[in-house]
Coordinates of C-alpha atoms and ligand atoms in Angstrom, one line a residue:
M1073 CA 67.4 95.7 -107.7
M1074 CA 64.0 96.3 -106.2
L1075 CA 63.3 95.7 -102.5
P1076 CA 59.8 94.4 -101.5
K1077 CA 57.4 96.6 -99.6
Y1078 CA 56.6 93.9 -97.0
A1079 CA 58.6 91.0 -95.5
Q1080 CA 57.7 88.3 -93.1
I1081 CA 60.0 87.5 -90.2
Y1082 CA 59.5 83.9 -89.2
E1083 CA 60.6 83.8 -85.5
V1084 CA 62.5 80.7 -84.6
G1085 CA 63.8 81.7 -81.1
P1086 CA 61.7 79.4 -79.0
R1087 CA 62.8 76.4 -81.1
D1088 CA 66.1 77.1 -82.8
G1089 CA 67.1 79.7 -80.2
L1090 CA 66.6 77.5 -77.2
Q1091 CA 67.2 74.0 -78.5
N1092 CA 71.0 74.2 -77.9
E1093 CA 70.8 75.7 -74.4
S1094 CA 72.3 73.2 -71.9
Q1095 CA 70.7 74.9 -68.8
Y1096 CA 67.2 74.0 -67.9
I1097 CA 64.6 76.5 -69.1
A1098 CA 61.3 76.3 -67.3
T1099 CA 58.3 75.5 -69.5
S1100 CA 56.5 78.6 -68.2
V1101 CA 59.4 80.8 -69.5
K1102 CA 59.2 79.2 -72.9
I1103 CA 55.4 79.8 -72.9
E1104 CA 55.8 83.4 -71.9
L1105 CA 58.5 83.9 -74.6
I1106 CA 56.2 82.5 -77.3
E1107 CA 53.3 84.7 -76.1
R1108 CA 55.4 87.8 -76.0
L1109 CA 56.6 87.2 -79.5
A1110 CA 53.1 86.7 -80.8
N1111 CA 52.0 89.9 -79.0
A1112 CA 54.9 91.8 -80.6
G1113 CA 53.4 91.1 -84.0
F1114 CA 55.1 88.0 -85.4
T1115 CA 52.6 85.9 -87.3
H1116 CA 54.9 82.8 -87.3
V1117 CA 56.5 81.7 -84.0
E1118 CA 58.2 78.3 -84.2
A1119 CA 57.3 76.9 -80.9
T1120 CA 59.1 73.7 -80.3
S1121 CA 60.2 70.4 -81.9
F1122 CA 58.8 66.9 -81.5
V1123 CA 62.2 65.2 -81.7
S1124 CA 63.8 62.6 -79.5
P1125 CA 64.4 64.0 -76.0
K1126 CA 67.7 62.1 -76.0
A1127 CA 68.8 64.0 -79.0
V1128 CA 67.6 67.4 -77.9
P1129 CA 66.7 67.4 -74.2
Q1130 CA 65.6 71.1 -74.1
M1131 CA 62.6 70.3 -76.4
A1132 CA 61.4 67.4 -74.2
D1133 CA 58.5 69.6 -72.9
H1134 CA 57.0 70.1 -76.4
A1135 CA 53.5 68.8 -75.5
E1136 CA 53.4 71.0 -72.4
V1137 CA 54.5 74.1 -74.3
M1138 CA 51.9 73.6 -77.0
A1139 CA 49.2 73.0 -74.4
G1140 CA 50.3 76.0 -72.3
I1141 CA 50.3 78.8 -74.9
K1142 CA 47.3 81.0 -75.4
R1143 CA 47.0 80.9 -79.2
K1144 CA 46.5 84.3 -80.8
K1145 CA 44.2 84.6 -83.8
G1146 CA 46.3 85.2 -86.9
V1147 CA 49.4 83.6 -85.5
V1148 CA 50.7 80.2 -86.3
Y1149 CA 53.0 78.1 -84.1
P1150 CA 54.9 75.7 -86.3
V1151 CA 56.8 72.8 -84.8
L1152 CA 59.6 70.5 -86.2
V1153 CA 58.8 66.8 -86.7
P1154 CA 61.5 64.3 -87.7
N1155 CA 59.3 61.2 -88.2
V1156 CA 55.8 59.7 -88.0
R1157 CA 56.1 59.4 -84.2
G1158 CA 56.9 63.1 -83.9
M1159 CA 54.0 63.9 -86.3
E1160 CA 51.5 61.9 -84.3
A1161 CA 52.6 63.7 -81.1
A1162 CA 52.4 67.1 -82.9
L1163 CA 48.9 66.4 -84.1
K1164 CA 47.9 65.4 -80.6
A1165 CA 49.3 68.7 -79.4
K1166 CA 47.1 70.5 -82.0
A1167 CA 50.0 71.8 -84.1
Q1168 CA 48.7 73.8 -87.1
T1169 CA 51.8 73.9 -89.2
V1170 CA 54.7 71.4 -89.1
A1171 CA 58.2 71.5 -90.5
V1172 CA 60.4 68.6 -91.8
F1173 CA 64.1 69.2 -91.9
A1174 CA 66.6 67.9 -94.5
A1175 CA 70.2 68.7 -95.3
A1176 CA 72.1 69.4 -98.4
S1177 CA 75.1 67.5 -97.0
E1178 CA 75.1 63.7 -96.2
G1179 CA 77.4 64.2 -93.3
F1180 CA 75.0 66.6 -91.5
S1181 CA 72.0 64.5 -92.3
L1182 CA 73.6 61.5 -90.7
K1183 CA 74.6 63.4 -87.5
N1184 CA 71.4 65.4 -87.2
I1185 CA 68.7 62.9 -88.0
N1186 CA 70.7 59.6 -88.2
C1187 CA 69.9 58.9 -91.8
S1188 CA 71.0 59.6 -95.4
I1189 CA 69.4 62.4 -97.5
K1190 CA 67.6 59.7 -99.5
E1191 CA 66.3 57.9 -96.4
S1192 CA 65.1 61.3 -95.0
F1193 CA 62.7 61.7 -97.9
V1194 CA 61.4 58.2 -97.2
R1195 CA 60.7 59.4 -93.6
F1196 CA 59.1 62.6 -94.7
A1197 CA 56.6 61.1 -97.2
P1198 CA 54.2 59.7 -94.6
I1199 CA 54.5 62.9 -92.5
I1200 CA 53.4 64.9 -95.5
Q1201 CA 50.6 62.5 -96.3
M1202 CA 49.3 62.8 -92.7
A1203 CA 49.5 66.6 -92.9
Q1204 CA 47.7 66.7 -96.2
K1205 CA 44.9 64.6 -94.8
T1206 CA 44.4 67.2 -92.0
N1207 CA 45.1 70.3 -94.1
I1208 CA 48.2 71.1 -92.2
P1209 CA 50.9 73.1 -94.1
V1210 CA 54.3 71.5 -94.1
R1211 CA 57.5 73.7 -94.2
G1212 CA 60.7 72.2 -95.4
Y1213 CA 64.1 73.1 -94.2
V1214 CA 67.4 72.5 -96.0
S1215 CA 70.4 72.8 -93.7
C1216 CA 74.0 73.4 -94.7
V1217 CA 73.2 75.4 -97.9
V1218 CA 76.6 76.9 -98.1
G1219 CA 78.9 75.0 -95.8
C1220 CA 78.8 71.9 -93.6
P1221 CA 80.7 71.3 -90.4
Y1222 CA 81.7 67.8 -91.6
E1223 CA 82.1 68.3 -95.4
G1224 CA 83.1 71.9 -96.0
D1225 CA 81.7 73.7 -99.0
I1226 CA 78.4 72.5 -100.4
A1227 CA 77.7 72.8 -104.1
P1228 CA 74.7 75.0 -105.1
S1229 CA 73.4 72.0 -107.2
A1230 CA 73.2 69.8 -104.1
V1231 CA 71.0 72.5 -102.4
A1232 CA 68.8 72.9 -105.4
K1233 CA 68.2 69.1 -105.6
V1234 CA 67.1 68.8 -102.0
A1235 CA 65.0 72.1 -102.1
S1236 CA 63.3 70.9 -105.3
E1237 CA 62.5 67.5 -103.8
L1238 CA 60.9 69.1 -100.7
F1239 CA 58.9 71.4 -102.9
K1240 CA 57.7 68.6 -105.2
A1241 CA 56.9 66.5 -102.1
G1242 CA 54.4 69.2 -101.1
C1243 CA 56.2 71.6 -98.8
Y1244 CA 54.6 75.1 -99.0
E1245 CA 57.8 76.9 -98.3
I1246 CA 61.5 75.9 -98.3
S1247 CA 63.8 77.5 -95.7
L1248 CA 67.4 77.6 -96.8
G1249 CA 69.6 77.3 -93.8
D1250 CA 73.2 78.5 -93.5
T1251 CA 73.4 76.4 -90.4
I1252 CA 77.0 77.3 -89.6
G1253 CA 76.8 80.9 -90.7
V1254 CA 79.8 80.9 -93.1
G1255 CA 78.2 82.1 -96.4
T1256 CA 79.6 85.1 -98.2
P1257 CA 77.1 87.1 -100.4
E1258 CA 78.9 85.7 -103.5
Q1259 CA 78.3 82.1 -102.3
V1260 CA 74.8 82.9 -101.3
R1261 CA 74.0 84.4 -104.7
S1262 CA 75.2 81.3 -106.5
M1263 CA 73.3 79.1 -104.2
L1264 CA 70.1 81.2 -104.6
E1265 CA 70.4 81.3 -108.4
A1266 CA 70.6 77.5 -108.5
V1267 CA 67.6 77.1 -106.1
M1268 CA 65.5 79.7 -107.8
K1269 CA 65.6 77.7 -111.1
V1270 CA 63.7 74.9 -109.3
V1271 CA 61.7 76.7 -106.6
P1272 CA 60.1 80.1 -107.1
A1273 CA 61.3 82.9 -104.9
E1274 CA 57.9 83.4 -103.3
R1275 CA 58.2 79.8 -101.9
L1276 CA 61.6 80.4 -100.3
A1277 CA 62.7 81.6 -96.9
L1278 CA 66.2 82.6 -95.7
H1279 CA 67.6 81.1 -92.5
F1280 CA 71.0 82.5 -91.5
H1281 CA 73.1 81.9 -88.5
D1282 CA 75.5 84.7 -88.0
T1283 CA 78.9 83.1 -87.1
H1284 CA 80.9 85.3 -89.5
G1285 CA 78.7 88.4 -89.2
R1286 CA 77.4 88.2 -92.8
A1287 CA 73.8 87.4 -92.1
L1288 CA 72.4 90.9 -92.7
D1289 CA 74.3 91.3 -96.0
N1290 CA 73.0 87.9 -97.1
I1291 CA 69.5 88.8 -96.1
R1292 CA 69.6 92.0 -98.0
L1293 CA 70.8 90.2 -101.1
G1294 CA 68.0 87.6 -100.7
L1295 CA 65.4 90.4 -100.5
E1296 CA 66.9 92.0 -103.6
M1297 CA 66.5 88.6 -105.3
G1298 CA 62.8 88.5 -104.4
I1299 CA 62.7 86.4 -101.2
Q1300 CA 60.3 87.9 -98.6
V1301 CA 60.4 85.4 -95.7
I1302 CA 63.3 85.8 -93.2
D1303 CA 63.9 83.4 -90.3
A1304 CA 65.4 85.1 -87.2
S1305 CA 65.7 84.5 -83.5
V1306 CA 65.0 87.0 -80.7
A1307 CA 68.2 88.1 -79.0
G1308 CA 70.2 86.2 -81.6
L1309 CA 69.9 83.0 -79.6
G1310 CA 70.6 79.7 -81.2
G1311 CA 72.8 77.0 -82.5
C1312 CA 72.3 73.4 -83.5
P1313 CA 73.6 70.6 -81.3
Y1314 CA 74.9 68.9 -84.5
A1315 CA 76.7 72.0 -85.8
P1316 CA 79.7 72.5 -83.5
G1317 CA 81.1 76.0 -83.5
A1318 CA 78.1 77.6 -85.1
S1319 CA 76.8 80.7 -83.4
G1320 CA 73.3 81.9 -83.0
N1321 CA 70.7 82.8 -85.5
V1322 CA 70.6 86.3 -86.9
A1323 CA 68.8 88.4 -84.2
S1324 CA 65.2 89.3 -85.0
E1325 CA 65.9 92.8 -83.6
A1326 CA 68.7 93.3 -86.1
V1327 CA 66.7 92.1 -89.0
L1328 CA 63.7 94.3 -88.0
S1329 CA 65.9 97.4 -87.7
M1330 CA 67.4 96.8 -91.1
L1331 CA 64.0 96.1 -92.7
H1332 CA 62.4 99.2 -91.2
E1333 CA 65.4 101.3 -92.2
L1334 CA 64.9 100.1 -95.8
G1335 CA 61.2 101.0 -95.6
I1336 CA 60.1 97.4 -95.6
E1337 CA 57.0 96.8 -93.5
T1338 CA 56.8 93.8 -91.1
G1339 CA 53.8 94.5 -88.8
I1340 CA 56.2 93.8 -85.9
D1341 CA 56.9 96.3 -83.0
L1342 CA 60.7 96.6 -82.6
A1343 CA 60.4 98.0 -79.0
D1344 CA 58.4 94.9 -78.0
V1345 CA 60.9 92.6 -79.5
T1346 CA 63.8 94.4 -77.8
D1347 CA 61.9 93.9 -74.5
T1348 CA 61.4 90.3 -75.2
A1349 CA 65.1 89.9 -76.0
R1350 CA 65.9 91.4 -72.5
F1351 CA 63.3 89.0 -71.0
I1352 CA 64.8 85.8 -72.4
S1353 CA 68.4 87.0 -72.0
S1354 CA 67.8 87.7 -68.3
H1355 CA 66.5 84.1 -67.9
L1356 CA 69.6 82.8 -69.6
G1357 CA 71.9 85.0 -67.6
R1358 CA 73.3 86.9 -70.6
L1359 CA 73.1 90.1 -72.6
P1360 CA 71.1 90.2 -75.8
S1361 CA 73.4 90.1 -78.8
A1362 CA 71.8 92.9 -80.7
Ligands
HMG369 P1 67.0 57.5 -84.9 O1 68.1 57.0 -84.0 O2 67.2 57.2 -86.3 O3 65.6 57.0 -84.5 O4 66.8 59.0 -84.6 P2 65.0 55.7 -83.8 O5 63.7 55.5 -84.3 O6 66.1 54.6 -83.8 O7 64.9 56.2 -82.3 C1 66.0 56.5 -81.4 C2 65.4 56.9 -80.1 O8 64.7 58.1 -80.2 C3 64.5 55.9 -79.5 O9 64.6 55.9 -78.1 C4 63.1 56.4 -79.9 O10 62.1 56.0 -79.0 C5 63.3 57.9 -79.8 P3 65.4 54.8 -77.2 O11 64.8 53.5 -77.7 O12 66.8 55.0 -77.6 O13 65.1 55.2 -75.8 N1 62.5 58.7 -80.7 C6 61.7 59.7 -80.4 N2 61.3 60.2 -79.2 C7 60.5 61.2 -79.1 N3 59.9 61.7 -80.3 C8 60.2 61.3 -81.5 C9 61.1 60.2 -81.5 N4 61.7 59.5 -82.6 C10 62.5 58.6 -82.1 N5 59.7 61.8 -82.5 C11 65.6 61.1 -84.8 C12 66.1 59.8 -85.4 C13 65.4 62.0 -86.0 C14 64.4 60.8 -84.1 C15 66.7 61.7 -83.9 O14 67.9 61.7 -84.5 C16 66.3 63.1 -83.5 O15 65.3 63.3 -82.8 N6 67.0 64.1 -83.9 C17 66.7 65.5 -83.6 C18 67.6 66.4 -84.4 C19 67.3 67.8 -84.1 O16 66.2 68.2 -83.5 N7 68.2 68.7 -84.5 C20 67.9 70.1 -84.4 C21 66.9 70.6 -85.3 S1 67.5 70.8 -87.0 C22 68.2 72.4 -87.0 O17 68.3 73.0 -86.0 C23 68.5 73.1 -88.3 C24 67.5 74.2 -88.7 O18 67.4 75.2 -87.7 C25 67.9 74.8 -90.0 C26 69.4 75.2 -90.1 O19 69.8 76.1 -89.3 O20 70.1 74.7 -90.9 C27 66.1 73.6 -88.9
MG370 MG1 68.9 76.9 -87.6

């Protein structure tokens, strides 16, 4: 199958990468991380989340982070919002793109956002309305697209249903998250085939955590199936507080290396990203994973 000439890497390190860190990370370090990533050439740097600080203490400085970054022309700094309250705070912080996050599994939805899948769409509706009034694009995440830490295997039809609802509700892009990083290429193919019947490939993104080391194989498969947006996290940081045992996101450096080896352009400088991986890893007292 054909590979694309260009792919976008959607950097989630400052949000997905850092949200699960138990140690305090200074706001100034988060700001420098975001600015370094933008300077490396990422056009999308997910900056923070406007969630409850009780649920995710590391993201409590969301407003300070958004106020502190020097915004670069041509770069967007999306933020996660779980409810109207988060949306109001994100708008006040001058967010230009927001993301709502749903799950394909009831168990994960309940643990992560304390409501059923059905109820989550009731919460998203006013967020999407507010965004449309202010011309703010809304991204939609679907977690647990292959497996769930509470329910095991997830049926492709369940993923397609949630992806389709997010798309119909007005999300410009649907990111499919293998939250616990368990998907095999065979499972990912079945899931993508089901989703692509209801959402076109050009509106999909792939979001892999790399627990079982299959993320790159799965990304390559997704590229071959026509998807051109890949979520990744510098230094392979990450994890979700509600996905016990899940390891980090696939490392941005690893994705970049693979894409460049395949002759796929990204507009991102690998050496700058590797430097940034060293920078954040040294602040966390560990070695970069890639
Ligand atoms: P809830 O319990 O249903 O909400 O939580 P609530 O309205 O009853 O409020 C509970 C408490 O949170 C209250 O405080 C509210 O004031 C406060 P208390 O009275 O107990 O002191 N609160 C807020 N505070 C600040 N900002 C807000 C806000 N809303 C309520 N916006 C809620 C629902 C969704 C808010 C909560 O469960 C939450 O914040 N969850 C966050 C979950 C999260 O961030 N998970 C990680 C991101 S998702 C992810 O990582 C997966 C992804 O990467 C893709 C993948 O890998 O699959 C995207
Ligand atoms: Mg994630």
